[in-house]
């Protein structure tokens, strides 16, 4: 068979869960509910961060950026997945596959870096409280957020170009429900070792440089908190960081499993369910993790709701 690259295709077939039609019906209902909760939770965080002046701080600036990222991330994949779960047509155009890979990979890479930036913000708040607003001034916050987006999409551009340079020899059936790097690599009809190495190297940089920043920041935070004599003060400091650490743990554990685990170490079905976790579960639970024990956000929510009821 002659070698052809992806540009010769009219499109790809996303096999998804087509071998399990009963599971597709259940997944449609579950994912639709989760997607609506994701939209509600993250939109609420963004709205509250803009409406309440008490939330006009660096912490909530980064949190609203994270919520916007999660909204875009799920919307780049889940609506199409819901359509595919309800119909027999599982196709996606070549351009659509490229766009989905570029956008989802860019947003995921941006979130990796943004979580590192948020750890530095927590370090400044707890270890340098008297100079916090001087260190984390508005222009620096905007620069950090912009750098996260730029680096994330620069990485996505590089990896998207690399993956679609691999000859596919007419293969167009992707054993997944989205266009993603690991299943796309399996379509290659030549030895993809070099491309795999380049993608692995880029993934290591995007994943582990923020992890180093997070580890350093929380190492300093733990030292600072242990010096606090008041038990209530220690609880408050750890409570401030607990939500961020929970989100970091959930996001990085699934991303590392998906992108850095050797493909022969887990089945394709495992890969699909792990993908569901970081595409829909993590963005859905993030707003609840940040708000349920956060008095500032709960207070802002009550204030907005009371204002809305008074206006009636």
Tab-separated table of C-alpha atoms in Angstrom:
chain	number	residue	atom	x	y	z
A	1	UNK	CA	0.000	0.000	0.000
A	2	UNK	CA	1.324	3.431	-0.889
A	3	UNK	CA	2.228	5.658	1.975
A	4	UNK	CA	-0.138	8.543	2.457
A	5	UNK	CA	-0.162	11.114	5.142
A	6	UNK	CA	-3.245	12.397	6.972
A	7	UNK	CA	-3.833	15.198	4.480
A	8	UNK	CA	-4.929	12.670	1.846
A	9	UNK	CA	-7.874	11.583	3.958
A	10	UNK	CA	-11.337	13.009	3.882
A	11	UNK	CA	-11.471	12.172	7.555
A	12	UNK	CA	-11.005	9.734	10.408
A	13	UNK	CA	-13.295	7.275	12.176
A	14	UNK	CA	-13.380	7.607	15.973
A	15	UNK	CA	-14.226	4.102	17.159
A	16	UNK	CA	-14.775	5.218	20.745
A	17	UNK	CA	-17.080	2.771	22.555
A	18	UNK	CA	-18.849	1.515	19.415
A	19	UNK	CA	-18.130	-2.110	20.386
A	20	UNK	CA	-20.296	-1.552	23.489
A	21	UNK	CA	-23.626	-0.018	22.406
A	22	UNK	CA	-25.214	-0.483	25.862
A	23	UNK	CA	-22.334	1.427	27.447
A	24	UNK	CA	-22.749	4.221	24.892
A	25	UNK	CA	-26.325	4.895	26.056
A	26	UNK	CA	-25.270	5.062	29.701
A	27	UNK	CA	-22.237	7.223	28.915
A	28	UNK	CA	-24.368	9.681	26.945
A	29	UNK	CA	-26.617	10.401	29.945
A	30	UNK	CA	-23.744	10.495	32.460
A	31	UNK	CA	-21.483	12.698	30.311
A	32	UNK	CA	-24.312	15.084	29.450
A	33	UNK	CA	-25.000	15.619	33.174
A	34	UNK	CA	-21.285	15.998	33.919
A	35	UNK	CA	-20.844	18.452	31.040
A	36	UNK	CA	-23.739	20.631	32.245
A	37	UNK	CA	-22.285	20.599	35.782
A	38	UNK	CA	-18.891	21.575	34.327
A	39	UNK	CA	-20.449	24.528	32.504
A	40	UNK	CA	-22.385	25.612	35.597
A	41	UNK	CA	-19.504	25.274	38.069
A	42	UNK	CA	-16.811	26.952	36.010
A	43	UNK	CA	-19.091	29.726	34.746
A	44	UNK	CA	-20.039	30.457	38.363
A	45	UNK	CA	-16.370	30.763	39.380
A	46	UNK	CA	-15.640	33.156	36.487
A	47	UNK	CA	-18.737	35.264	37.179
A	48	UNK	CA	-18.088	35.531	40.931
A	49	UNK	CA	-14.427	36.440	40.365
A	50	UNK	CA	-15.547	39.397	38.260
A	51	UNK	CA	-18.632	40.474	40.231
A	52	UNK	CA	-17.296	40.507	43.803
A	53	UNK	CA	-14.542	43.083	44.535
A	54	UNK	CA	-13.260	40.904	47.407
A	55	UNK	CA	-12.265	38.289	44.829
A	56	UNK	CA	-10.208	40.743	42.761
A	57	UNK	CA	-6.973	39.171	44.013
A	58	UNK	CA	-4.192	37.245	42.252
A	59	UNK	CA	-5.479	33.922	43.620
A	60	UNK	CA	-8.917	34.358	42.061
A	61	UNK	CA	-7.441	35.844	38.889
A	62	UNK	CA	-5.607	32.556	38.318
A	63	UNK	CA	-8.611	30.527	39.455
A	64	UNK	CA	-10.894	32.231	36.910
A	65	UNK	CA	-8.238	31.560	34.243
A	66	UNK	CA	-8.253	27.894	35.248
A	67	UNK	CA	-12.056	27.758	35.075
A	68	UNK	CA	-12.019	29.347	31.605
A	69	UNK	CA	-9.428	26.774	30.522
A	70	UNK	CA	-11.578	23.918	31.811
A	71	UNK	CA	-14.643	25.300	30.027
A	72	UNK	CA	-12.788	25.487	26.721
A	73	UNK	CA	-11.120	22.096	27.234
A	74	UNK	CA	-14.320	20.151	27.772
A	75	UNK	CA	-16.160	22.071	25.031
A	76	UNK	CA	-13.424	21.189	22.514
A	77	UNK	CA	-14.205	17.465	22.895
A	78	UNK	CA	-17.376	16.607	24.819
A	79	UNK	CA	-20.113	17.985	22.482
A	80	UNK	CA	-18.702	15.958	19.588
A	81	UNK	CA	-18.419	12.899	21.836
A	82	UNK	CA	-22.087	13.265	22.828
A	83	UNK	CA	-23.105	13.428	19.154
A	84	UNK	CA	-21.068	10.296	18.383
A	85	UNK	CA	-22.563	8.436	21.346
A	86	UNK	CA	-26.073	9.099	19.994
A	87	UNK	CA	-25.480	8.257	16.331
A	88	UNK	CA	-23.956	5.645	14.067
A	89	UNK	CA	-21.716	8.166	12.288
A	90	UNK	CA	-18.400	8.341	14.171
A	91	UNK	CA	-16.485	10.279	11.539
A	92	UNK	CA	-14.471	13.462	11.967
A	93	UNK	CA	-12.917	15.459	9.139
A	94	UNK	CA	-9.148	15.691	8.813
A	95	UNK	CA	-9.288	19.429	9.580
A	96	UNK	CA	-11.580	18.793	12.530
A	97	UNK	CA	-9.166	16.206	13.935
A	98	UNK	CA	-6.198	18.575	13.567
A	99	UNK	CA	-8.150	21.413	15.208
A	100	UNK	CA	-9.347	19.211	18.074
A	101	UNK	CA	-5.849	17.885	18.763
A	102	UNK	CA	-4.313	21.375	18.575
A	103	UNK	CA	-6.893	23.022	20.845
A	104	UNK	CA	-7.194	20.254	23.459
A	105	UNK	CA	-3.424	19.724	23.630
A	106	UNK	CA	-2.825	23.482	23.856
A	107	UNK	CA	-5.356	23.901	26.654
A	108	UNK	CA	-4.029	20.874	28.545
A	109	UNK	CA	-0.435	22.129	28.267
A	110	UNK	CA	-1.527	25.604	29.386
A	111	UNK	CA	-3.238	24.119	32.448
A	112	UNK	CA	-0.029	22.282	33.402
A	113	UNK	CA	1.902	25.542	33.449
A	114	UNK	CA	-0.894	27.568	35.048
A	115	UNK	CA	-1.063	25.133	37.981
A	116	UNK	CA	2.649	25.799	38.530
A	117	UNK	CA	2.015	29.552	38.470
A	118	UNK	CA	-0.764	29.117	41.021
A	119	UNK	CA	1.638	27.262	43.340
A	120	UNK	CA	4.022	30.238	43.178
A	121	UNK	CA	1.104	32.529	44.036
A	122	UNK	CA	0.357	30.403	47.137
A	123	UNK	CA	4.063	30.516	48.072
A	124	UNK	CA	4.052	34.325	47.884
A	125	UNK	CA	0.818	34.553	49.911
A	126	UNK	CA	1.996	32.333	52.781
A	127	UNK	CA	5.778	32.829	52.837
A	128	UNK	CA	5.800	36.556	51.981
A	129	UNK	CA	2.429	37.796	53.295
A	130	UNK	CA	3.579	41.374	53.969
A	131	UNK	CA	4.912	41.772	50.442
A	132	UNK	CA	2.295	39.608	48.693
A	133	UNK	CA	0.493	42.363	46.766
A	134	UNK	CA	3.847	43.945	45.844
A	135	UNK	CA	5.229	40.655	44.485
A	136	UNK	CA	2.017	39.501	42.795
A	137	UNK	CA	1.102	42.813	41.228
A	138	UNK	CA	-1.427	42.990	38.412
A	139	UNK	CA	1.105	43.202	35.565
A	140	UNK	CA	3.062	40.183	36.817
A	141	UNK	CA	-0.129	38.124	37.113
A	142	UNK	CA	-1.117	39.057	33.558
A	143	UNK	CA	2.396	38.200	32.338
A	144	UNK	CA	2.364	34.807	34.100
A	145	UNK	CA	-1.050	33.923	32.678
A	146	UNK	CA	-0.057	35.072	29.177
A	147	UNK	CA	3.175	33.054	29.348
A	148	UNK	CA	1.169	29.960	30.323
A	149	UNK	CA	-1.093	30.331	27.279
A	150	UNK	CA	1.796	31.096	24.917
A	151	UNK	CA	3.985	28.167	26.028
A	152	UNK	CA	1.008	25.794	26.084
A	153	UNK	CA	-0.022	26.538	22.510
A	154	UNK	CA	3.592	26.680	21.276
A	155	UNK	CA	3.984	23.116	22.576
A	156	UNK	CA	0.689	22.145	20.965
A	157	UNK	CA	1.755	23.600	17.597
A	158	UNK	CA	5.004	21.632	17.646
A	159	UNK	CA	3.416	18.322	18.605
A	160	UNK	CA	0.478	18.686	16.196
A	161	UNK	CA	2.858	19.283	13.294
A	162	UNK	CA	5.056	16.334	14.336
A	163	UNK	CA	2.191	13.850	14.628
A	164	UNK	CA	0.697	14.675	11.229
A	165	UNK	CA	4.079	14.337	9.509
A	166	UNK	CA	3.970	10.595	10.275
A	167	UNK	CA	2.859	8.482	7.247
A	168	UNK	CA	-0.421	6.693	7.954
A	169	UNK	CA	-0.673	4.569	4.754
A	170	UNK	CA	-4.423	4.983	4.487
A	171	UNK	CA	-5.184	4.079	8.084
A	172	UNK	CA	-7.970	6.242	9.430
A	173	UNK	CA	-9.629	4.332	12.311
A	174	UNK	CA	-8.694	5.876	15.663
A	175	UNK	CA	-9.342	3.562	18.599
A	176	UNK	CA	-10.488	6.367	20.864
A	177	UNK	CA	-13.312	8.895	21.114
A	178	UNK	CA	-11.115	11.964	20.464
A	179	UNK	CA	-8.131	12.858	18.304
A	180	UNK	CA	-5.276	12.433	20.769
A	181	UNK	CA	-1.542	11.771	20.464
A	182	UNK	CA	-1.241	8.147	21.737
A	183	UNK	CA	-3.999	6.639	19.517
A	184	UNK	CA	-2.890	8.702	16.502
A	185	UNK	CA	0.650	7.343	16.847
A	186	UNK	CA	-0.744	3.817	16.574
A	187	UNK	CA	-1.920	4.586	13.024
A	188	UNK	CA	1.661	5.070	11.796
A	189	UNK	CA	2.771	2.581	9.146
A	190	UNK	CA	6.456	3.330	9.772
A	191	UNK	CA	8.530	3.084	12.934
A	192	UNK	CA	7.417	6.136	14.973
A	193	UNK	CA	10.223	5.829	17.541
A	194	UNK	CA	11.820	9.194	16.686
A	195	UNK	CA	8.495	11.043	16.784
A	196	UNK	CA	7.561	9.258	20.023
A	197	UNK	CA	10.856	10.335	21.582
A	198	UNK	CA	10.326	13.964	20.555
A	199	UNK	CA	6.750	13.979	21.854
A	200	UNK	CA	7.835	12.259	25.080
A	201	UNK	CA	10.584	14.846	25.596
A	202	UNK	CA	8.129	17.729	25.067
A	203	UNK	CA	5.621	16.106	27.443
A	204	UNK	CA	8.293	15.677	30.127
A	205	UNK	CA	9.187	19.384	29.893
A	206	UNK	CA	5.556	20.543	30.001
A	207	UNK	CA	4.659	18.207	32.868
A	208	UNK	CA	7.742	18.240	35.067
A	209	UNK	CA	8.964	21.843	34.974
A	210	UNK	CA	5.699	22.963	36.639
A	211	UNK	CA	6.003	19.991	39.032
A	212	UNK	CA	9.458	21.259	40.083
A	213	UNK	CA	7.986	24.728	40.710
A	214	UNK	CA	5.061	23.208	42.649
A	215	UNK	CA	7.402	21.016	44.731
A	216	UNK	CA	9.690	23.955	45.558
A	217	UNK	CA	6.746	26.236	46.408
A	218	UNK	CA	5.066	23.731	48.702
A	219	UNK	CA	8.368	22.791	50.327
A	220	UNK	CA	8.765	26.422	51.337
A	221	UNK	CA	5.093	26.648	52.331
A	222	UNK	CA	5.356	23.623	54.655
A	223	UNK	CA	8.445	25.112	56.318
A	224	UNK	CA	6.652	28.441	56.804
A	225	UNK	CA	3.462	26.841	58.135
A	226	UNK	CA	5.323	24.653	60.629
A	227	UNK	CA	6.810	27.815	62.118
A	228	UNK	CA	3.310	29.152	62.853
A	229	UNK	CA	2.638	28.639	66.570
A	230	UNK	CA	-1.148	28.862	66.346
A	231	UNK	CA	-2.924	25.596	65.417
A	232	UNK	CA	-5.763	27.639	63.884
A	233	UNK	CA	-3.237	29.543	61.766
A	234	UNK	CA	-1.682	26.316	60.533
A	235	UNK	CA	-5.105	24.886	59.638
A	236	UNK	CA	-6.010	28.056	57.746
A	237	UNK	CA	-2.735	28.024	55.796
A	238	UNK	CA	-3.022	24.343	54.885
A	239	UNK	CA	-6.699	24.829	54.013
A	240	UNK	CA	-5.751	27.615	51.585
A	241	UNK	CA	-3.359	25.283	49.768
A	242	UNK	CA	-5.330	22.044	50.107
A	243	UNK	CA	-7.684	22.748	47.212
A	244	UNK	CA	-4.832	23.547	44.835
A	245	UNK	CA	-2.898	20.422	45.850
A	246	UNK	CA	-5.997	18.249	45.291
A	247	UNK	CA	-6.498	19.658	41.788
A	248	UNK	CA	-2.773	19.280	40.998
A	249	UNK	CA	-2.755	15.649	42.164
A	250	UNK	CA	-5.845	14.732	40.129
A	251	UNK	CA	-4.698	16.496	36.963
A	252	UNK	CA	-1.071	15.358	36.959
A	253	UNK	CA	-1.755	11.734	37.898
A	254	UNK	CA	-4.111	11.230	34.938
A	255	UNK	CA	-1.994	13.262	32.482
A	256	UNK	CA	1.179	11.395	33.436
A	257	UNK	CA	-0.577	8.044	33.090
A	258	UNK	CA	-1.945	8.966	29.668
A	259	UNK	CA	1.156	10.526	28.087
A	260	UNK	CA	4.191	9.090	29.854
A	261	UNK	CA	3.101	5.506	30.530
A	262	UNK	CA	4.363	2.983	27.938
A	263	UNK	CA	1.431	2.009	25.706
A	264	UNK	CA	1.972	-1.719	26.266
A	265	UNK	CA	1.505	-1.260	30.034
A	266	UNK	CA	-2.240	-0.717	29.813
A	267	UNK	CA	-5.108	-1.691	27.569
A	268	UNK	CA	-6.738	0.661	25.108
A	269	UNK	CA	-9.942	0.572	27.178
A	270	UNK	CA	-8.004	1.766	30.219
A	271	UNK	CA	-6.640	4.634	28.137
A	272	UNK	CA	-10.165	5.633	27.089
A	273	UNK	CA	-11.479	5.735	30.649
A	274	UNK	CA	-8.410	7.647	31.868
A	275	UNK	CA	-9.066	10.154	29.061
A	276	UNK	CA	-12.651	10.537	30.323
A	277	UNK	CA	-11.266	11.439	33.755
A	278	UNK	CA	-9.066	14.333	32.618
A	279	UNK	CA	-11.429	15.520	29.879
A	280	UNK	CA	-14.675	15.641	31.851
A	281	UNK	CA	-14.297	14.535	35.502
A	282	UNK	CA	-11.411	16.820	36.494
A	283	UNK	CA	-12.885	20.015	34.951
A	284	UNK	CA	-16.228	19.186	36.593
A	285	UNK	CA	-14.890	18.670	40.131
A	286	UNK	CA	-12.382	21.558	40.106
A	287	UNK	CA	-14.980	24.283	40.891
A	288	UNK	CA	-16.435	22.207	43.738
A	289	UNK	CA	-12.979	21.493	45.186
A	290	UNK	CA	-12.186	25.216	45.199
A	291	UNK	CA	-15.564	26.432	46.502
A	292	UNK	CA	-17.002	23.947	49.017
A	293	UNK	CA	-14.614	24.939	51.831
A	294	UNK	CA	-13.791	28.425	50.568
A	295	UNK	CA	-15.533	31.030	52.712
A	296	UNK	CA	-14.699	33.890	50.320
A	297	UNK	CA	-16.342	32.193	47.333
A	298	UNK	CA	-19.339	30.975	49.343
A	299	UNK	CA	-19.760	34.495	50.758
A	300	UNK	CA	-19.585	36.005	47.265
A	301	UNK	CA	-22.159	33.497	46.030
A	302	UNK	CA	-24.583	34.346	48.857
A	303	UNK	CA	-24.046	38.059	48.229
A	304	UNK	CA	-24.847	37.723	44.500
A	305	UNK	CA	-27.884	35.522	45.195
A	306	UNK	CA	-29.211	37.911	47.840
A	307	UNK	CA	-28.688	40.849	45.501
A	308	UNK	CA	-30.615	38.988	42.799
A	309	UNK	CA	-33.529	38.191	45.154
A	310	UNK	CA	-33.642	41.789	46.484
A	311	UNK	CA	-33.825	43.178	42.939
A	312	UNK	CA	-37.025	41.214	42.386
